XYZ file of C-alpha atoms in Angstrom:
784
model
C -26.089 -99.302 1.901
C -27.118 -101.127 -1.260
C -28.482 -104.649 -0.729
C -27.562 -105.442 -4.346
C -23.950 -104.489 -3.709
C -23.807 -106.667 -0.596
C -25.349 -109.605 -2.417
C -22.930 -109.274 -5.320
C -19.957 -109.300 -3.018
C -19.031 -105.598 -3.298
C -17.700 -104.008 -0.077
C -17.359 -100.614 -1.749
C -20.587 -99.438 -0.114
C -19.088 -100.316 3.258
C -15.993 -98.225 2.538
C -18.068 -95.281 1.310
C -20.410 -95.423 4.302
C -17.410 -95.466 6.639
C -15.969 -92.433 4.838
C -19.223 -90.531 5.416
C -19.038 -91.334 9.130
C -15.450 -90.112 9.321
C -15.960 -86.950 7.243
C -19.628 -85.939 7.353
C -20.873 -83.537 4.709
C -21.698 -79.896 5.213
C -24.383 -79.310 7.816
C -24.033 -82.775 9.343
C -22.936 -83.205 12.942
C -19.525 -84.682 13.559
C -19.864 -87.790 15.701
C -18.049 -87.880 19.017
C -15.577 -90.722 19.584
C -17.941 -93.027 21.469
C -20.787 -92.428 19.016
C -18.378 -92.981 16.129
C -17.275 -96.353 17.512
C -20.898 -97.392 17.964
C -21.737 -96.332 14.417
C -18.725 -98.163 12.997
C -19.643 -101.347 14.870
C -23.254 -101.133 13.686
C -22.141 -100.476 10.112
C -19.790 -103.458 9.982
C -22.254 -105.709 11.793
C -24.914 -104.840 9.227
C -22.658 -105.461 6.223
C -21.301 -108.722 7.611
C -24.688 -110.096 8.641
C -26.202 -109.091 5.296
C -23.337 -110.667 3.408
C -23.609 -113.847 5.481
C -27.301 -114.133 4.683
C -26.649 -113.502 0.990
C -24.160 -116.375 0.698
C -26.236 -118.852 2.712
C -24.288 -118.787 5.970
C -27.073 -120.140 8.209
C -27.140 -123.517 9.943
C -23.979 -125.366 11.098
C -21.847 -122.250 10.519
C -21.481 -118.961 12.314
C -19.528 -115.751 11.875
C -18.143 -114.275 15.108
C -16.169 -111.104 15.734
C -13.180 -111.030 18.061
C -10.736 -108.227 18.804
C -11.925 -104.620 18.616
C -15.113 -105.455 16.707
C -15.907 -108.238 19.155
C -15.498 -105.850 22.115
C -17.450 -103.092 20.315
C -14.302 -100.930 20.513
C -13.769 -100.517 16.770
C -11.607 -97.481 16.033
C -11.754 -95.956 12.526
C -8.795 -97.952 11.171
C -8.840 -101.028 13.371
C -8.480 -104.311 11.501
C -11.483 -106.626 11.437
C -10.824 -109.824 13.424
C -13.286 -112.471 12.246
C -13.662 -116.208 12.849
C -15.817 -118.434 10.669
C -17.014 -121.337 12.829
C -18.449 -124.483 11.260
C -19.537 -127.915 12.343
C -18.383 -129.957 9.353
C -20.089 -128.031 6.521
C -18.722 -129.177 3.176
C -18.945 -125.739 1.566
C -17.042 -123.870 4.281
C -14.234 -122.888 1.886
C -16.785 -121.270 -0.424
C -18.327 -119.391 2.495
C -14.894 -118.159 3.614
C -13.924 -116.959 0.133
C -17.220 -115.136 -0.341
C -16.762 -113.434 3.026
C -13.073 -112.522 2.919
C -12.478 -111.569 -0.738
C -14.888 -108.597 -0.890
C -13.208 -107.144 2.196
C -9.716 -107.681 0.796
C -10.693 -106.203 -2.575
C -12.001 -103.087 -0.817
C -8.687 -102.642 1.019
C -10.141 -103.357 4.472
C -7.655 -104.741 7.011
C -8.667 -108.275 7.924
C -7.421 -110.914 10.341
C -9.408 -114.096 9.705
C -9.569 -117.779 10.498
C -11.835 -120.776 9.897
C -12.328 -123.151 12.847
C -14.388 -126.058 14.016
C -15.430 -125.860 17.683
C -12.663 -128.281 18.612
C -10.067 -126.293 16.675
C -11.211 -123.042 18.299
C -10.825 -124.515 21.784
C -7.442 -125.987 20.839
C -6.003 -122.753 19.456
C -7.268 -120.860 22.509
C -5.415 -123.380 24.665
C -2.092 -122.755 22.902
C -2.187 -119.086 21.822
C -2.793 -116.370 24.420
C -3.722 -113.765 21.836
C -6.297 -116.092 20.282
C -7.604 -116.991 23.724
C -8.134 -113.321 24.656
C -10.090 -112.807 21.445
C -12.275 -115.907 21.726
C -13.086 -115.161 25.372
C -14.866 -112.051 24.077
C -16.191 -113.493 20.814
C -19.448 -111.882 19.693
C -21.951 -113.537 17.379
C -22.528 -111.703 14.101
C -24.439 -114.076 11.817
C -25.391 -117.684 11.178
C -25.965 -120.381 13.764
C -26.156 -118.596 17.120
C -26.172 -121.859 19.047
C -22.796 -122.757 17.497
C -21.334 -119.414 18.553
C -22.646 -119.868 22.104
C -21.274 -123.419 22.233
C -17.760 -122.317 21.226
C -17.735 -119.306 23.531
C -18.843 -121.432 26.493
C -16.280 -124.137 25.703
C -13.439 -121.627 25.383
C -14.370 -119.992 28.682
C -14.636 -123.327 30.459
C -11.254 -124.437 29.094
C -9.758 -121.075 30.078
C -10.945 -121.441 33.666
C -9.856 -125.068 33.864
C -6.399 -124.432 32.427
C -5.540 -121.075 33.977
C -3.233 -122.571 36.586
C -0.953 -124.008 33.898
C -1.065 -120.835 31.769
C -0.813 -118.159 34.416
C 2.986 -117.811 34.377
C 2.934 -117.351 30.594
C 0.179 -114.752 30.974
C 2.055 -112.800 33.664
C 5.433 -113.052 31.922
C 4.054 -111.821 28.598
C 2.509 -108.799 30.327
C 5.767 -107.999 32.135
C 7.750 -108.340 28.910
C 5.342 -106.036 27.074
C 5.594 -103.449 29.843
C 9.373 -103.641 29.726
C 9.547 -103.189 25.947
C 6.883 -100.525 25.456
C 7.071 -98.570 28.710
C 4.424 -96.691 30.660
C 1.510 -94.866 29.106
C 1.333 -92.679 32.215
C 4.836 -91.259 32.159
C 5.882 -91.286 28.513
C 5.834 -88.107 26.465
C 4.617 -90.118 23.437
C 2.681 -93.073 24.903
C 1.506 -96.264 23.208
C -2.194 -96.209 24.114
C -2.764 -99.848 23.241
C 0.345 -101.785 24.240
C 1.918 -99.632 26.940
C 1.786 -100.325 30.671
C -1.607 -98.952 31.643
C -2.993 -99.147 28.104
C -5.955 -100.917 26.548
C -4.304 -104.323 26.458
C -4.054 -104.201 30.233
C -7.821 -103.689 30.435
C -8.180 -106.802 28.272
C -5.778 -108.591 30.640
C -8.080 -107.752 33.558
C -11.085 -109.005 31.582
C -9.258 -112.293 30.915
C -8.450 -112.721 34.618
C -12.091 -112.026 35.427
C -13.167 -114.629 32.852
C -11.005 -117.128 34.748
C -12.942 -116.140 37.885
C -9.738 -115.022 39.620
C -10.616 -111.318 40.008
C -13.691 -109.133 39.632
C -14.383 -107.438 36.311
C -12.902 -103.934 36.029
C -15.077 -101.200 37.481
C -14.943 -97.616 38.665
C -11.720 -95.779 37.773
C -10.637 -98.475 35.311
C -13.881 -98.200 33.326
C -13.488 -94.419 33.116
C -9.841 -94.794 32.157
C -10.742 -97.276 29.424
C -13.225 -94.787 27.962
C -10.622 -92.019 27.825
C -8.004 -94.291 26.261
C -10.515 -95.448 23.655
C -11.624 -91.891 22.906
C -8.057 -90.680 22.404
C -7.192 -93.667 20.219
C -10.355 -93.148 18.162
C -9.528 -89.487 17.509
C -5.909 -90.370 16.757
C -7.074 -92.817 14.072
C -9.480 -90.251 12.642
C -6.780 -87.563 12.574
C -4.041 -89.792 11.110
C -6.274 -91.480 8.536
C -4.708 -94.821 9.419
C -4.155 -97.157 12.355
C -1.968 -95.550 14.999
C -1.509 -96.342 18.683
C 1.305 -93.950 19.677
C 0.139 -90.425 20.507
C 2.817 -88.141 19.114
C 3.350 -84.610 20.359
C 2.455 -83.106 16.969
C -0.969 -84.807 17.053
C -1.840 -84.216 20.694
C -3.097 -80.629 20.433
C -5.593 -81.505 17.705
C -6.754 -84.613 19.555
C -7.193 -82.511 22.709
C -9.251 -79.952 20.806
C -11.650 -82.577 19.421
C -12.129 -83.943 22.941
C -12.709 -80.403 24.269
C -9.598 -80.550 26.455
C -7.621 -77.318 26.844
C -4.342 -78.418 25.225
C -1.970 -81.326 24.815
C -0.555 -80.817 28.298
C -3.972 -81.201 29.909
C -4.618 -84.201 27.678
C -1.310 -85.747 28.742
C -2.198 -85.180 32.383
C -5.614 -86.802 31.974
C -4.068 -89.762 30.122
C -1.431 -90.158 32.801
C -4.026 -90.377 35.556
C -6.120 -92.831 33.548
C -3.185 -95.056 32.651
C -1.933 -95.130 36.235
C -5.340 -96.416 37.338
C -5.207 -99.180 34.730
C -1.573 -100.069 35.449
C -2.149 -100.277 39.192
C -5.253 -102.409 38.672
C -3.357 -104.735 36.312
C -0.460 -105.200 38.737
C -2.782 -105.807 41.695
C -4.958 -108.027 39.513
C -2.037 -110.269 38.571
C -0.968 -110.632 42.209
C -4.512 -111.287 43.397
C -5.074 -113.778 40.596
C -1.913 -115.681 41.455
C -3.089 -116.020 45.061
C -6.516 -117.188 43.869
C -5.225 -119.870 41.496
C -6.920 -123.227 42.135
C -4.753 -125.759 43.958
C -4.555 -129.401 43.023
C -3.191 -132.559 44.582
C -0.951 -132.107 47.596
C -0.930 -128.323 47.122
C -4.617 -128.246 48.017
C -3.830 -129.891 51.368
C -1.134 -127.433 52.394
C -1.785 -124.993 55.161
C -2.373 -121.312 54.489
C 0.801 -119.279 53.791
C 2.829 -118.468 56.908
C 2.982 -114.830 58.004
C 6.712 -114.121 58.296
C 7.690 -111.068 60.412
C 9.626 -108.397 58.501
C 9.520 -105.387 60.835
C 7.463 -104.022 63.682
C 3.836 -104.457 62.630
C 4.852 -105.675 59.157
C 4.828 -109.242 57.823
C 5.225 -111.134 54.574
C 2.107 -113.015 53.569
C 1.761 -114.928 50.289
C 4.676 -113.026 48.739
C 3.342 -109.565 49.665
C 4.017 -107.053 52.422
C 1.059 -106.965 54.791
C 0.150 -105.713 58.249
C 0.619 -107.886 61.289
C -2.634 -108.848 62.978
C -2.021 -106.531 65.914
C -0.795 -103.568 63.839
C -2.859 -100.406 64.174
C -2.057 -97.276 62.196
C -3.761 -94.886 64.681
C -1.353 -96.060 67.410
C 1.736 -96.220 65.172
C 2.392 -92.950 63.295
C 5.304 -94.420 61.314
C 3.422 -97.535 60.162
C 2.617 -96.347 56.622
C 6.220 -95.413 55.951
C 7.532 -98.577 57.637
C 5.371 -100.699 55.358
C 6.636 -98.732 52.342
C 10.298 -98.926 53.386
C 9.978 -102.665 54.049
C 8.440 -103.227 50.611
C 11.231 -101.288 48.921
C 13.929 -103.012 50.956
C 12.628 -106.540 50.319
C 11.406 -106.009 46.762
C 7.974 -107.372 47.698
C 4.789 -105.553 46.625
C 2.434 -104.118 49.223
C -0.793 -106.127 49.423
C -3.775 -104.257 48.006
C -5.782 -104.944 51.161
C -3.005 -103.442 53.280
C -2.926 -100.285 51.160
C -6.690 -99.842 51.420
C -6.667 -100.541 55.156
C -3.939 -97.954 55.703
C -5.779 -95.452 53.489
C -8.884 -95.927 55.643
C -7.236 -95.919 59.083
C -3.901 -94.068 58.984
C -4.219 -90.604 60.557
C -2.516 -87.431 59.365
C 0.983 -87.202 60.851
C 1.272 -84.410 63.364
C 3.746 -81.631 62.611
C 6.635 -81.923 63.014
C 6.690 -85.594 62.176
C 7.705 -88.007 64.920
C 11.370 -88.941 64.586
C 10.566 -92.604 63.667
C 8.432 -91.443 60.747
C 11.277 -89.358 59.316
C 13.620 -92.290 59.783
C 11.320 -94.607 57.814
C 10.968 -92.016 55.055
C 14.758 -91.781 54.706
C 14.971 -95.563 54.715
C 12.456 -95.639 51.844
C 14.186 -92.905 49.834
C 17.556 -94.602 50.184
C 16.516 -97.904 48.601
C 17.098 -96.767 45.012
C 15.102 -98.277 42.120
C 12.524 -100.107 44.292
C 11.176 -96.748 45.448
C 9.500 -96.191 42.070
C 6.904 -98.952 42.389
C 6.378 -98.340 46.101
C 5.638 -94.626 45.706
C 3.330 -95.426 42.795
C 1.292 -97.809 44.954
C 1.107 -95.275 47.793
C 0.092 -92.528 45.403
C -2.677 -94.543 43.724
C -4.328 -95.100 47.114
C -3.966 -91.512 48.339
C -1.313 -92.243 50.960
C 1.560 -90.394 49.280
C -0.486 -87.229 48.852
C -1.389 -87.425 52.523
C 2.310 -87.444 53.404
C 3.182 -84.735 50.856
C 0.164 -82.493 50.134
C 2.384 -80.422 47.805
C 2.546 -83.427 45.443
C -0.850 -82.686 43.923
C 0.460 -79.894 41.688
C 3.068 -82.127 40.031
C 1.082 -85.371 39.896
C 0.735 -86.461 36.238
C 2.144 -83.061 35.189
C 3.640 -83.420 31.687
C 7.048 -81.848 31.021
C 7.276 -78.714 28.925
C 10.740 -79.615 27.660
C 11.140 -82.472 25.188
C 14.421 -83.505 26.815
C 12.310 -84.932 29.679
C 10.845 -88.396 29.170
C 8.845 -88.588 32.417
C 6.001 -86.682 33.986
C 7.240 -84.320 36.706
C 6.166 -86.541 39.612
C 7.788 -89.617 38.103
C 10.920 -87.580 37.321
C 11.213 -86.632 40.995
C 10.982 -90.258 42.094
C 13.419 -91.393 39.374
C 15.875 -88.687 40.460
C 15.572 -89.806 44.065
C 16.354 -93.365 42.986
C 19.489 -92.064 41.240
C 20.472 -89.973 44.274
C 20.419 -93.080 46.480
C 23.588 -94.227 44.644
C 25.337 -90.974 45.482
C 24.694 -90.745 49.220
C 28.244 -91.820 50.116
C 29.637 -88.747 48.343
C 27.988 -86.193 50.629
C 28.129 -85.377 54.309
C 24.337 -85.228 54.657
C 22.695 -88.020 52.649
C 19.356 -87.305 54.345
C 19.265 -83.783 52.921
C 20.359 -85.049 49.498
C 17.514 -87.589 49.349
C 14.784 -85.216 50.519
C 16.135 -82.328 48.425
C 16.204 -84.508 45.317
C 12.667 -85.767 45.952
C 11.287 -82.204 46.008
C 13.689 -80.281 43.760
C 10.977 -79.645 41.127
C 8.059 -79.440 43.562
C 7.480 -75.809 42.518
C 6.395 -76.804 38.995
C 2.736 -76.635 38.069
C 2.332 -73.341 39.917
C 2.644 -69.693 38.927
C 6.118 -68.191 39.101
C 9.662 -69.478 38.727
C 9.589 -73.085 39.879
C 12.917 -72.766 41.696
C 11.777 -69.782 43.723
C 8.354 -71.283 44.429
C 10.037 -74.575 45.241
C 12.284 -72.946 47.833
C 9.330 -71.857 49.959
C 7.688 -75.265 49.562
C 10.938 -76.998 50.511
C 11.111 -74.965 53.717
C 7.509 -75.942 54.412
C 8.244 -79.632 53.805
C 11.469 -79.574 55.818
C 9.748 -78.136 58.878
C 6.897 -80.604 58.609
C 9.335 -83.530 58.431
C 11.017 -82.339 61.619
C 14.397 -81.094 60.364
C 16.228 -78.498 62.444
C 16.051 -74.907 61.166
C 19.632 -74.860 59.775
C 18.824 -78.025 57.807
C 15.551 -76.523 56.605
C 17.508 -73.540 55.279
C 19.875 -75.900 53.418
C 16.916 -77.722 51.842
C 15.536 -74.393 50.674
C 18.885 -73.436 49.130
C 19.266 -76.808 47.414
C 15.855 -76.507 45.759
C 16.294 -72.807 44.954
C 19.661 -73.351 43.265
C 19.325 -76.880 41.859
C 20.037 -75.593 38.334
C 22.953 -73.344 39.302
C 25.792 -75.784 38.659
C 24.638 -77.295 35.336
C 23.626 -73.906 33.959
C 26.885 -72.236 35.001
C 29.094 -75.108 33.876
C 27.581 -75.270 30.392
C 26.983 -71.559 29.810
C 29.898 -69.670 31.365
C 33.688 -69.537 31.216
C 35.095 -71.578 34.095
C 38.525 -69.970 33.649
C 37.030 -66.588 34.581
C 37.314 -65.894 38.337
C 34.084 -63.885 38.140
C 32.187 -67.075 37.293
C 33.530 -68.939 40.334
C 33.022 -66.023 42.706
C 29.418 -65.610 41.575
C 28.611 -69.276 42.334
C 30.251 -69.134 45.767
C 28.497 -65.874 46.640
C 25.141 -67.242 45.449
C 25.541 -70.161 47.874
C 26.676 -67.845 50.719
C 29.946 -69.760 50.819
C 28.191 -72.924 52.076
C 30.315 -75.919 51.129
C 27.632 -78.393 52.226
C 25.133 -76.902 49.760
C 27.782 -77.053 47.029
C 28.356 -80.777 47.652
C 24.622 -81.515 47.695
C 24.078 -79.581 44.465
C 26.857 -81.512 42.717
C 25.203 -84.839 43.525
C 21.721 -83.507 42.728
C 22.894 -82.236 39.318
C 23.947 -85.772 38.386
C 20.792 -87.437 39.733
C 18.568 -84.841 38.054
C 20.235 -85.244 34.654
C 20.205 -89.046 34.794
C 16.476 -88.972 35.575
C 15.697 -86.514 32.760
C 16.349 -88.598 29.675
C 18.966 -90.407 27.581
C 22.145 -88.456 26.931
C 21.362 -85.573 29.289
C 24.113 -86.649 31.695
C 27.130 -86.817 29.400
C 30.847 -87.166 30.140
C 31.181 -83.582 28.906
C 28.670 -82.227 31.433
C 30.136 -84.375 34.201
C 33.630 -82.983 33.521
C 32.399 -79.398 33.441
C 30.471 -79.657 36.700
C 33.334 -81.438 38.432
C 35.704 -78.690 37.249
C 33.329 -75.955 38.427
C 32.843 -77.543 41.859
C 36.592 -78.078 42.233
C 37.282 -74.412 41.521
C 34.562 -73.348 43.974
C 36.116 -75.538 46.675
C 39.494 -73.970 45.945
C 38.030 -70.507 46.441
C 36.231 -71.578 49.639
C 39.527 -72.916 50.994
C 41.169 -69.545 50.390
C 43.579 -70.911 47.779
C 44.306 -69.092 44.505
C 42.280 -70.122 41.475
C 44.197 -71.718 38.595
C 45.266 -69.312 35.890
C 43.562 -69.579 32.486
C 45.266 -72.138 30.306
C 47.696 -70.666 27.822
C 47.687 -71.677 24.188
C 48.671 -75.353 24.271
C 51.446 -76.832 22.177
C 49.123 -78.288 19.540
C 47.317 -74.981 19.034
C 50.629 -73.104 18.967
C 51.971 -75.442 16.284
C 48.874 -74.871 14.143
C 49.149 -71.089 14.612
C 52.784 -71.217 13.477
C 51.805 -73.246 10.407
C 49.144 -70.688 9.501
C 51.599 -67.828 9.930
C 54.100 -69.645 7.689
C 51.954 -70.656 4.702
C 48.737 -68.694 5.217
C 46.524 -71.785 4.917
C 43.929 -72.946 7.525
C 44.881 -75.862 9.752
C 42.603 -78.403 11.486
C 43.453 -80.994 14.155
C 41.233 -83.428 16.104
C 41.742 -84.723 19.619
C 39.254 -87.564 20.136
C 40.776 -88.911 23.343
C 38.021 -87.243 25.363
C 34.249 -87.371 25.027
C 33.168 -85.095 23.451
C 36.067 -84.519 21.098
C 38.111 -81.368 20.618
C 38.731 -79.692 17.260
C 41.439 -77.044 16.971
C 41.048 -74.758 13.987
C 43.667 -72.145 13.107
C 43.016 -69.661 10.304
C 44.483 -66.343 9.168
C 43.289 -63.626 11.545
C 40.621 -61.834 9.541
C 36.971 -60.774 10.015
C 34.506 -63.638 9.780
C 37.046 -66.333 10.674
C 35.013 -67.729 13.603
C 31.795 -67.775 11.560
C 33.593 -69.631 8.758
C 35.037 -72.239 11.112
C 31.716 -72.790 12.925
C 29.870 -73.063 9.617
C 32.213 -75.724 8.251
C 31.811 -77.775 11.451
C 28.022 -77.568 11.088
C 28.309 -78.555 7.443
C 30.021 -81.768 8.561
C 27.296 -82.524 11.138
C 29.359 -81.595 14.186
C 27.416 -80.195 17.121
C 29.446 -77.516 18.930
C 29.214 -77.438 22.729
C 31.833 -74.761 23.400
C 34.211 -72.495 21.531
C 37.384 -71.013 23.022
C 39.142 -68.139 21.263
C 42.729 -67.884 22.538
C 44.857 -65.344 20.723
C 48.027 -66.032 18.707
C 50.272 -63.861 16.608
C 49.159 -63.616 12.960
C 46.472 -66.312 13.387
C 43.049 -66.853 14.916
C 42.937 -70.108 16.884
C 39.598 -71.656 17.871
C 39.211 -74.658 20.138
C 35.817 -76.295 19.674
C 34.316 -78.996 21.857
C 32.178 -81.082 19.498
C 30.248 -84.293 19.072
C 28.873 -85.760 15.827
C 25.117 -85.473 15.400
C 25.210 -88.970 13.936
C 27.934 -91.382 12.884
C 31.595 -90.738 13.651
C 33.953 -87.810 13.383
C 34.683 -86.592 9.844
C 38.108 -86.597 8.209
C 39.944 -83.421 9.306
C 41.369 -83.117 5.773
C 37.813 -82.674 4.446
C 37.131 -79.945 7.009
C 40.362 -78.173 6.052
C 39.518 -78.419 2.361
C 36.048 -76.911 2.859
C 37.452 -74.206 5.121
C 39.909 -73.186 2.411
C 37.066 -73.037 -0.116
C 34.970 -70.871 2.213
C 37.787 -68.414 2.906
C 38.632 -68.231 -0.814
C 34.995 -67.644 -1.775
C 34.604 -70.966 -3.575
C 31.949 -72.256 -1.154
C 29.012 -70.145 0.019
C 28.214 -71.303 3.554
C 24.765 -69.721 3.673
C 23.566 -71.793 0.709
C 25.258 -74.997 1.843
C 23.868 -74.723 5.372
C 20.401 -73.933 4.052
C 20.478 -77.182 2.066
C 21.788 -79.043 5.107
C 19.046 -77.644 7.304
C 16.387 -78.490 4.760
C 17.530 -82.109 4.652
C 18.482 -82.775 8.265
C 16.823 -80.226 10.526
C 14.933 -81.715 13.491
C 11.184 -82.029 12.983
C 9.165 -79.407 14.839
C 5.575 -80.551 15.483
C 3.159 -78.643 13.266
C 0.840 -77.859 16.152
C 3.652 -76.635 18.371
C 5.353 -73.595 16.783
C 8.802 -72.778 18.147
C 9.012 -70.037 20.743
C 10.487 -66.763 19.463
C 14.156 -66.289 20.352
C 15.156 -64.041 23.261
C 18.363 -62.249 24.197
C 19.399 -61.674 27.814
C 22.361 -59.601 29.029
C 24.483 -60.288 32.123
C 26.912 -57.575 33.252
C 28.581 -59.215 36.252
C 29.366 -62.729 35.024
C 32.581 -62.161 33.049
C 35.755 -60.215 33.736
C 36.150 -57.215 31.448
C 33.176 -58.169 29.289
C 29.431 -58.882 29.291
C 27.598 -62.112 28.556
C 24.900 -62.303 25.900
C 22.530 -65.279 26.252
C 20.473 -66.337 23.250
C 17.528 -68.601 24.037
C 15.603 -70.137 21.197
C 15.124 -73.156 18.946
C 18.112 -75.162 17.774
C 19.160 -74.808 14.142
C 21.920 -76.341 12.086
C 24.635 -73.708 11.784
C 23.213 -71.446 14.490
C 26.651 -70.672 15.955
C 27.888 -69.751 12.463
C 24.999 -67.326 11.919
C 25.318 -65.667 15.325
C 29.111 -65.408 15.065
C 28.700 -63.797 11.643
C 26.158 -61.334 13.048
C 28.462 -60.420 15.940
C 31.357 -60.008 13.546
C 29.349 -57.667 11.319
C 28.530 -55.604 14.413
C 32.224 -55.327 15.230
C 31.788 -57.101 18.572
C 34.865 -58.532 20.284
C 33.876 -62.151 20.997
C 35.910 -63.919 23.711
C 34.191 -67.326 24.016
C 30.952 -69.155 23.278
C 29.005 -71.904 25.050
C 26.168 -73.913 23.512
C 23.696 -75.779 25.745
C 21.093 -77.881 23.927
C 17.951 -79.191 25.623
C 15.857 -81.160 23.163
C 14.893 -78.727 20.417
C 15.806 -75.678 22.521
C 19.173 -74.014 23.013
C 20.744 -71.547 25.382
C 23.801 -70.119 23.630
C 26.074 -67.839 25.642
C 28.575 -65.400 24.120
C 31.147 -63.358 26.017
C 31.381 -59.985 24.282
C 33.793 -57.179 25.172
C 32.743 -53.628 24.408
C 34.789 -50.452 24.099
C 33.600 -49.090 27.456
C 35.271 -49.420 30.836
C 35.330 -53.019 31.986
C 34.228 -54.151 28.535
C 30.851 -52.430 28.872
C 28.505 -51.914 25.942
C 26.279 -48.880 25.662
C 22.513 -49.257 25.408
C 22.669 -48.304 21.724
C 25.342 -50.901 20.979
C 23.381 -53.558 22.838
C 20.228 -52.863 20.864
C 22.155 -53.053 17.597
C 23.835 -56.355 18.545
C 20.604 -57.790 19.906
C 18.709 -57.064 16.684
C 21.444 -58.713 14.630
C 21.598 -61.818 16.851
C 17.805 -62.273 16.885
C 17.692 -61.948 13.106
C 20.388 -64.627 12.821
C 18.503 -66.923 15.221
C 15.300 -66.687 13.190
């Protein structure tokens, strides 16, 4: 770096040197993330110290770094946080201008301030963010004694005033966690601000500076390194400051860190963030207990130990062990402590968790009845279970109770509809199931079945089938009777049966209902448990997954199954309703398409009647897509001289369009005045969902089902969602001459499972192998 450039106030050399570090020339080794941070810190330290010397920043003034540069954690696009300290120098404004302006002119992000020692201490006393920075202030140039004086004064004031500031400190952390969410369980985590992120490490450092807790060590130090490395590579990849790790960036970040893929990276980040989050929560509680007492408070006796349950007490606002409690003599003690914490809303004391981890023996199999009772008590508490299970899991106690948990711990979801890691999803689902226990005859089986319904994930094979064998294993270990163990196995094996059937098959078809009942061996208890589990599972998956539409479908399916189990006749398929019949008559009279909305339900219903001609369904579906309506189902009842389609729809954004506009466009399409293929291509180009560049969509697949529709077969298309997909597939089926009876569209994130009931010319609506291959090729081409 040119000394002349530094002396003249040019920071261009700094920018160019940084660019070389970020993109080394041919033959030069690419620096790893830790080495890159070190090099960036050294580079900026050198420029700043050289510049300070060039402008005469020596006695009675000092330049200190706070923030990322102060902590030596400078990522490629972190702002520089600098404080110019002075002790009454008259030319301090000149010094500040000659420091800041070269950096601004070079486009370098800068957060700066000019303070006297008294001002620095004062601002640290009133601004938590400033206090955190000054606690870690690092001398760069000038009067080192002045820097040391300010740092010592800020630390002394921090320790002396922590009692009055602690509530603000704790509340700000809680509010940040609430707004940003967890790093550990989010699909796209905020590495800096999230719960378990880098700001929580800084929180622990601040508590240690107040001499309330020890400085972070062990797992937290390792976690901090991983979080810093990922953030460093994210900055380098993005070419700008970025703290949220998006799915489209994760594969490349993983590759630079020599991690297999983004899923392994997500799992490593989850484990690291959970260590930090647990340490931050325990640190805040420990710090509160260690706050210095003054006045009469210092004379008060130690907190009273209030009994909560056998061997369990409340002490200083935490759940702790009674003095005579002994885990080796009390097999249910771990679970009693956990259930008590969830029931009272009090956290488990860190010392209690570590004592139980050291002394609690493995439960014998089957579990003693009291242990199972305490587990059910814990699972039935609802939302409080989330924090309790997290604390047990971080200290190894949960894995001791459920060894099968290891395969799903920190396991990232493969479907973007899920917002949680698999283990957190299971606990969230269990919390949801606790609200539904009054609906079922066996709430104990509902709670345990919900807790382990995805336990087969993270292993080879279909997770439902693998999960069934694991559920049997868990049920026997917990001490359930063999008939109950069999029910648990069925619940886990078939936990997707109801939502998949309800959203992908025709509920008016008796074959659909009979298949569900036969799959469950006619067991009404399993049916009831699966209905509640379907709701809990969807609510714990992500926003919008449990919709009024899905709730209505599943309730209808379960009601029909109960009717069949009771030996009563199933309801006949609904005939063409009056509204549809009126539209069909209007079409037969004037030959023009008709459109009518019914928005009294959620989602809404659109009835479209058009002259009965080839391509009518494709035209109707295409016009709906053109007006940003997402189709969930299509019914095709017949009418004389007209084709009548009943679509269940919801707007992709905004409200429902004007039906007159839909009718106008439909007329134009049928008359040839509007080419749907071109219009939908433009629509898809402008509004299609973004697919991450590093995550190419899976190729579409077609599956055939011969026994799931009366007088027809079911074609299932699985692939990536596209605007106008139903239009394209319907057009392809029409060109193949297929007789389409109904369609169902199930969307999960960017993926879809579209089901089409197709009747062939063979007996029972069968299609020959040749016809199937021809239809399959056409459908796959349309899906691509």
